[in-house]
Amino acid sequence: MRKIGVIGLGYVGLPLAVAFAREGCEVIGVDVDARKIEAIGRGESYIEDVSGEELAEVAAELQVGTRYAPLAGAEAVLICVPTPLSRNREPDLGPLVEAGRSLAGVLRSGQLVVLESTTYPGTTRERLLPLLEESGLSAGRDFHLAYSPERVDPGRTDFTLRTVPKVMGGLTEPCAERAAEVYGIVCDEIVRVSSPEAAELTKLLENVFRSVNIALVNELAMLTDRMGIDVWEVVDAAATKPYGFMRFEPGPGMGGHCMPVDPFYLSWRAREFDMTTEFVELAGKINQQMPYHCVAKAQWALNERGLAVKGARITIVGVSYKPGVGDVRESPALKIISLLRELGAEVIYHDPHVPELPELGLSGTPFEQAIADADLAVIVTAHPGVDHEEIVRRARLVVDLRGVTRSAAEAANVVKL
Ligand SMILES: NC(=O)c1ccc[n+]([C@@H]2O[C@H](COP(=O)([O-])OP(=O)(O)OC[C@H]3O[C@@H](n4cnc5c(N)ncnc54)[C@H](O)[C@@H]3O)[C@@H](O)[C@H]2O)c1
């Protein structure tokens, strides 16, 4: 039986571990978070893309723990640890360095190591490789090393790990061949590039592309607001062009673990090459501005009805960073809630995916009550299954930051971004 190791069992690592286990591989999963290990042991998934039933199905194949020693028996070890930003918005490779060091302690000749975490070009060769070579083994000769970015889009069901082409860059040709063979177990198509650096930059290009295009349409939304033009109408119309245009929608800002973080890995690295990545910086700046613009919009909407934000009861509808998931990391809703509170609003929220927001001392309110009690309902994240038309019918005033009430365009109680 083939044996695959996965380090870091989060949004990326757990689905990957389950995918290999479903193909009949024995999977050794390692995470420093003992609560996650215990949860998997109980058959409970903490990731929406992996169900409890799926975990139960692979219980025999998936061995998890906090110790690295069992990884010595794996033919390949895939690293999926976080790559966040430090307080001063610089790459924080702490978890990766820790994982690399721990893995070096158990690394065996003949193994393949693949980094999946999103990071700047050069990380695999300049940071991970020297750590792994502390084992006394030489990369490319005694063990294989490659980089392959994860492209998972949490909550998405139309594209899966199997059907999304997997980009791969090996340290050497045999490294790439070996990695492609291993990933071939769970992915239908492997896209080989010439180096780990090219693969690292591919992932960053994908994310910067989204960030810049979202910023462009967000900037347009702020402009159309002043011009009295409906940005959604303009986006809808532009999207009828069959070529040369790709639809991006404005919104309250970017959230999640990737979009607000990854582009800064590139701009940080660029500085070493005497370059300022202006598009990246500007996109970040505009997207960070959006929660402030949205709060100003809510303030304006209340003002039009002779109400102040201070003392107003405001319901936030949808607090996770994207539809269909419960992940609130970097969610613009958190910023919007804080800003509204600073202005003296009484804020509650409704989100079927997020029962609690401990960092803000809030628990979710059921739909009926959340809408009936509010002076204003602000749609921040449009989850499928939430009846936004019902919100328009029932709420006194609605600010729609996602363009989901377009069919009720003439409703007098709706203000759109
Ligand atoms: N979440 C996404 O949608 C997504 C998509 C593509 C790429 N990525 C990238 O994948 C990487 C992982 O992201 P994630 O969302 O899965 O993060 P996550 O926080 O959900 O999971 C990472 C896991 O690694 C564990 N960990 C931390 N240090 C460790 C160590 N030294 N040894 C073992 N385990 C350790 C953590 O406890 C955590 O469970 C990041 O680089 C991220 O940018 C994420």
Short mmCIF file of N, CA and C and ligand atoms in Angstrom, two decimals, residues 7-13 30-33 36 46-47 68 80-84 94-96 98-100 102 116-119 149-154 203 207 257-258 261-262 321 327 329, ligand 1:
data_model
loop_
_atom_site.label_atom_id
_atom_site.label_comp_id
_atom_site.label_asym_id
_atom_site.label_seq_id
_atom_site.Cartn_x
_atom_site.Cartn_y
_atom_site.Cartn_z
N ILE A 7 1.47 17.25 6.17
CA ILE A 7 1.75 18.10 7.35
C ILE A 7 0.85 19.32 7.29
N GLY A 8 0.05 19.52 8.33
CA GLY A 8 -0.89 20.64 8.37
C GLY A 8 -2.24 20.19 7.85
N LEU A 9 -3.18 19.93 8.78
CA LEU A 9 -4.48 19.36 8.37
C LEU A 9 -5.58 20.42 8.44
N GLY A 10 -5.38 21.52 7.70
CA GLY A 10 -6.38 22.58 7.68
C GLY A 10 -7.22 22.53 6.42
N TYR A 11 -7.60 23.69 5.93
CA TYR A 11 -8.46 23.79 4.74
C TYR A 11 -7.85 23.09 3.54
N VAL A 12 -6.52 23.13 3.45
CA VAL A 12 -5.84 22.52 2.31
C VAL A 12 -5.46 21.07 2.62
N GLY A 13 -4.83 20.86 3.76
CA GLY A 13 -4.25 19.55 4.08
C GLY A 13 -5.27 18.46 4.33
N VAL A 30 -0.16 14.91 10.04
CA VAL A 30 0.45 15.50 11.24
C VAL A 30 -0.02 16.94 11.38
N ASP A 31 -0.44 17.31 12.59
CA ASP A 31 -0.78 18.70 12.86
C ASP A 31 -0.37 19.02 14.29
N VAL A 32 0.11 20.25 14.50
CA VAL A 32 0.54 20.63 15.85
C VAL A 32 -0.68 20.94 16.74
N ASP A 33 -1.84 21.10 16.13
CA ASP A 33 -3.04 21.43 16.89
C ASP A 33 -3.72 20.14 17.36
N LYS A 36 -7.42 19.45 16.65
CA LYS A 36 -7.80 18.96 15.31
C LYS A 36 -7.59 17.44 15.24
N TYR A 46 -13.83 19.56 10.82
CA TYR A 46 -13.92 21.00 11.11
C TYR A 46 -13.79 21.79 9.81
N ILE A 47 -13.78 21.09 8.68
CA ILE A 47 -13.66 21.74 7.37
C ILE A 47 -14.93 21.42 6.58
N TYR A 68 5.95 13.85 14.38
CA TYR A 68 6.47 13.73 13.01
C TYR A 68 7.07 12.35 12.72
N CYS A 80 1.45 21.50 4.07
CA CYS A 80 0.29 22.40 3.88
C CYS A 80 0.10 23.30 5.10
N VAL A 81 1.18 23.86 5.61
CA VAL A 81 1.08 24.70 6.82
C VAL A 81 0.74 26.14 6.42
N PRO A 82 0.27 26.95 7.38
CA PRO A 82 -0.11 28.32 7.02
C PRO A 82 1.09 29.19 6.65
N THR A 83 0.84 30.17 5.80
CA THR A 83 1.86 31.17 5.46
C THR A 83 1.20 32.55 5.63
N PRO A 84 1.09 33.00 6.87
CA PRO A 84 0.41 34.28 7.12
C PRO A 84 1.36 35.46 6.97
N GLY A 94 7.29 31.32 9.86
CA GLY A 94 7.48 30.57 11.11
C GLY A 94 6.95 29.14 11.05
N PRO A 95 5.67 28.94 10.70
CA PRO A 95 5.14 27.56 10.66
C PRO A 95 5.87 26.68 9.65
N LEU A 96 6.28 27.28 8.53
CA LEU A 96 6.98 26.50 7.49
C LEU A 96 8.37 26.10 7.98
N GLU A 98 9.30 25.76 11.06
CA GLU A 98 9.12 24.76 12.12
C GLU A 98 8.85 23.38 11.49
N ALA A 99 7.96 23.38 10.49
CA ALA A 99 7.63 22.10 9.84
C ALA A 99 8.85 21.52 9.14
N GLY A 100 9.61 22.38 8.44
CA GLY A 100 10.81 21.92 7.73
C GLY A 100 11.82 21.31 8.69
N SER A 102 11.26 20.08 11.73
CA SER A 102 10.76 18.83 12.32
C SER A 102 10.84 17.70 11.31
N GLU A 116 3.10 22.82 -0.52
CA GLU A 116 1.84 23.28 -1.14
C GLU A 116 1.47 24.69 -0.69
N SER A 117 2.02 25.13 0.45
CA SER A 117 1.62 26.43 1.00
C SER A 117 1.95 27.55 0.01
N THR A 118 1.08 28.54 -0.06
CA THR A 118 1.30 29.68 -0.94
C THR A 118 2.46 30.51 -0.40
N THR A 119 3.38 30.88 -1.29
CA THR A 119 4.54 31.64 -0.80
C THR A 119 5.26 32.33 -1.95
N PRO A 149 1.31 24.36 -5.92
CA PRO A 149 0.36 25.17 -5.16
C PRO A 149 -1.03 24.55 -5.10
N GLU A 150 -1.67 24.75 -3.97
CA GLU A 150 -3.06 24.33 -3.81
C GLU A 150 -3.95 25.37 -4.46
N ARG A 151 -4.96 24.90 -5.20
CA ARG A 151 -5.87 25.84 -5.86
C ARG A 151 -7.29 25.69 -5.35
N VAL A 152 -7.44 25.04 -4.20
CA VAL A 152 -8.78 24.78 -3.67
C VAL A 152 -9.56 26.08 -3.47
N ASP A 153 -10.85 26.03 -3.75
CA ASP A 153 -11.72 27.16 -3.52
C ASP A 153 -12.80 26.65 -2.57
N PRO A 154 -12.61 26.90 -1.25
CA PRO A 154 -13.52 26.30 -0.28
C PRO A 154 -14.99 26.57 -0.60
N LYS A 203 1.02 30.60 -8.65
CA LYS A 203 -0.04 30.74 -7.64
C LYS A 203 -0.25 32.22 -7.28
N ASN A 207 -3.66 34.79 -7.72
CA ASN A 207 -4.30 35.55 -6.64
C ASN A 207 -4.20 37.06 -6.86
N HIS A 257 -8.08 33.60 3.84
CA HIS A 257 -6.68 33.43 4.20
C HIS A 257 -5.77 33.85 3.05
N CYS A 258 -6.33 33.89 1.83
CA CYS A 258 -5.46 34.04 0.66
C CYS A 258 -5.40 35.47 0.12
N VAL A 261 -3.73 38.36 1.83
CA VAL A 261 -2.40 38.02 2.35
C VAL A 261 -1.39 37.75 1.23
N ASP A 262 -1.74 36.85 0.32
CA ASP A 262 -0.77 36.34 -0.64
C ASP A 262 -0.09 37.41 -1.50
N TYR A 321 -16.39 35.25 5.00
CA TYR A 321 -15.77 36.07 3.95
C TYR A 321 -16.29 35.76 2.55
N ASP A 327 -16.06 30.38 7.21
CA ASP A 327 -14.74 30.92 7.52
C ASP A 327 -14.82 32.46 7.64
N ARG A 329 -12.11 34.35 8.59
CA ARG A 329 -10.77 34.94 8.60
C ARG A 329 -10.69 36.16 7.69
N1 LIG B 1 -7.66 27.97 2.50
C1 LIG B 1 -7.56 28.11 1.19
O1 LIG B 1 -8.56 28.30 0.51
C2 LIG B 1 -6.24 28.00 0.49
C3 LIG B 1 -6.24 27.84 -0.90
C4 LIG B 1 -5.02 27.72 -1.56
C5 LIG B 1 -3.84 27.78 -0.85
N2 LIG B 1 -3.86 27.96 0.50
C6 LIG B 1 -2.57 27.99 1.19
O2 LIG B 1 -2.35 26.74 1.82
C7 LIG B 1 -1.65 26.91 3.06
C8 LIG B 1 -2.45 26.34 4.21
O3 LIG B 1 -3.66 27.06 4.30
P1 LIG B 1 -4.91 26.54 5.12
O4 LIG B 1 -6.05 27.44 4.75
O5 LIG B 1 -5.05 25.06 4.95
O6 LIG B 1 -4.44 26.86 6.60
P2 LIG B 1 -5.06 26.29 7.96
O7 LIG B 1 -4.69 27.24 9.02
O8 LIG B 1 -6.51 25.94 7.74
O9 LIG B 1 -4.30 24.91 8.17
C9 LIG B 1 -2.94 24.83 8.42
C10 LIG B 1 -2.72 23.76 9.49
O10 LIG B 1 -1.32 23.64 9.71
C11 LIG B 1 -1.11 23.38 11.08
N3 LIG B 1 0.28 23.69 11.42
C12 LIG B 1 0.86 24.89 11.67
N4 LIG B 1 2.17 24.75 11.92
C13 LIG B 1 2.43 23.42 11.82
C14 LIG B 1 3.59 22.63 11.97
N5 LIG B 1 4.77 23.18 12.23
N6 LIG B 1 3.48 21.29 11.84
C15 LIG B 1 2.29 20.70 11.57
N7 LIG B 1 1.15 21.39 11.41
C16 LIG B 1 1.22 22.73 11.53
C17 LIG B 1 -2.13 24.25 11.77
O11 LIG B 1 -2.40 23.80 13.08
C18 LIG B 1 -3.33 24.11 10.83
O12 LIG B 1 -4.18 23.06 11.24
C19 LIG B 1 -1.38 28.41 3.17
O13 LIG B 1 -0.15 28.70 2.61
C20 LIG B 1 -2.46 29.01 2.29
O14 LIG B 1 -2.10 30.26 1.80
C21 LIG B 1 -5.04 28.03 1.18
#
